[in-house]
Amino acid sequence: MARLTKKKYAVLAGVSAVALTAGAAFAYWTTTGEDTGTATTGTSTPWTVTITDTNNANLAPTTATGLPVQTVSFSVKNDGSGVQSFSSAVPTVVSTDKAGCAASNYATSNTSITTGSVNAGATVNGTFELRLVDDGADQNACKDAQVTVKVAVS
C-alpha cells in the first residue's frame, strides 16, 4: 500500500471537498407576484348654516352708509367626518311677509367670517349687516315686515 504524503492528503482533501459541494448543489425557483386592493374616499358633507339673530324690528329706510342697520349673526358648522374648506358666505334677502314690500327693498353688506379649512365638528361664526334701503319712494308697505334672509356657503 502506498504511503500518503502531506501533499497527497491536501490534494485528496481538495478533491473530496469539490465532490461534496457538487453533490450538495442548491436549487431554487424564480417567481413574481402582485396584488391589488381598493380604498374608498369619503365625500363632502353639506355645511350646517344657522342664522341666530334676525330681530329686524329696528330697520327703517336708510342710505347705504346711514343707520339703522342690523347686525345679523350666523354660524357655519362642519358636520362631516373630515376637514372641509369653504371660501365664501353670501347673505341675501329672500322674501318678506308683506304684500308690496319686496326683498329688493333690503340689502346685506359687510359680511365677516373667517373662511378656509374647518375641522370635523367645528363651527365658525360670522356676521353681516341688514338694512332697509331708502329708494326715495313710499316704503310704508315694509312697516312691520318680517324679512327672510339666507346665507349660502360654498
XYZ file of C-alpha atoms in Angstrom, residues 5-84:
80
model
C 2.210 12.282 1.948
C 1.027 15.609 3.233
C 0.828 16.863 -0.298
C -1.317 13.925 -1.382
C -3.588 14.413 1.653
C -4.076 18.041 0.667
C -4.947 17.123 -2.924
C -7.281 14.339 -1.747
C -8.987 16.707 0.707
C -9.490 19.337 -2.010
C -10.941 16.805 -4.458
C -13.266 15.453 -1.751
C -14.467 18.972 -0.892
C -15.265 19.698 -4.533
C -17.103 16.381 -4.860
C -19.143 17.010 -1.712
C -20.029 20.557 -2.761
C -21.080 19.383 -6.216
C -23.345 16.816 -4.624
C -24.965 19.466 -2.385
C -25.899 21.962 -5.118
C -28.761 24.271 -4.256
C -31.852 24.509 -6.442
C -34.331 27.397 -6.426
C -37.312 28.752 -8.311
C -37.761 32.276 -9.546
C -41.197 33.829 -9.411
C -43.098 37.097 -9.294
C -46.263 38.227 -7.530
C -48.547 41.164 -7.107
C -51.878 42.098 -5.609
C -54.368 44.916 -5.912
C -56.608 46.383 -3.264
C -59.130 49.154 -3.031
C -59.639 52.129 -0.785
C -62.706 54.307 -0.554
C -62.507 58.047 -0.339
C -65.059 59.991 1.635
C -67.350 62.687 0.375
C -68.156 66.187 1.440
C -70.950 66.862 3.877
C -73.231 69.883 3.477
C -72.491 72.734 5.858
C -74.999 73.462 8.592
C -75.678 77.192 8.438
C -77.605 78.732 11.311
C -78.780 82.341 11.412
C -79.084 83.222 15.074
C -80.092 86.889 15.189
C -82.917 88.007 12.915
C -84.795 90.529 15.036
C -85.227 93.250 12.424
C -87.675 95.429 14.391
C -85.384 98.475 14.255
C -84.946 98.681 10.499
C -86.048 101.850 8.750
C -85.271 103.306 5.326
C -81.623 104.289 5.227
C -78.880 105.052 2.761
C -76.030 102.624 2.217
C -73.904 104.399 4.820
C -76.630 105.516 7.193
C -78.283 103.958 10.169
C -80.101 101.962 11.303
C -78.660 98.666 10.225
C -78.993 95.383 11.989
C -76.013 93.137 12.579
C -77.115 89.558 11.978
C -75.123 86.677 13.453
C -74.752 83.295 11.792
C -72.640 80.179 12.145
C -71.248 77.575 9.770
C -70.710 74.070 11.155
C -68.805 71.181 9.583
C -70.910 68.108 10.315
C -68.570 65.953 8.230
C -66.025 63.433 9.450
C -63.031 65.245 7.976
C -61.664 68.703 7.343
C -63.681 70.729 4.829
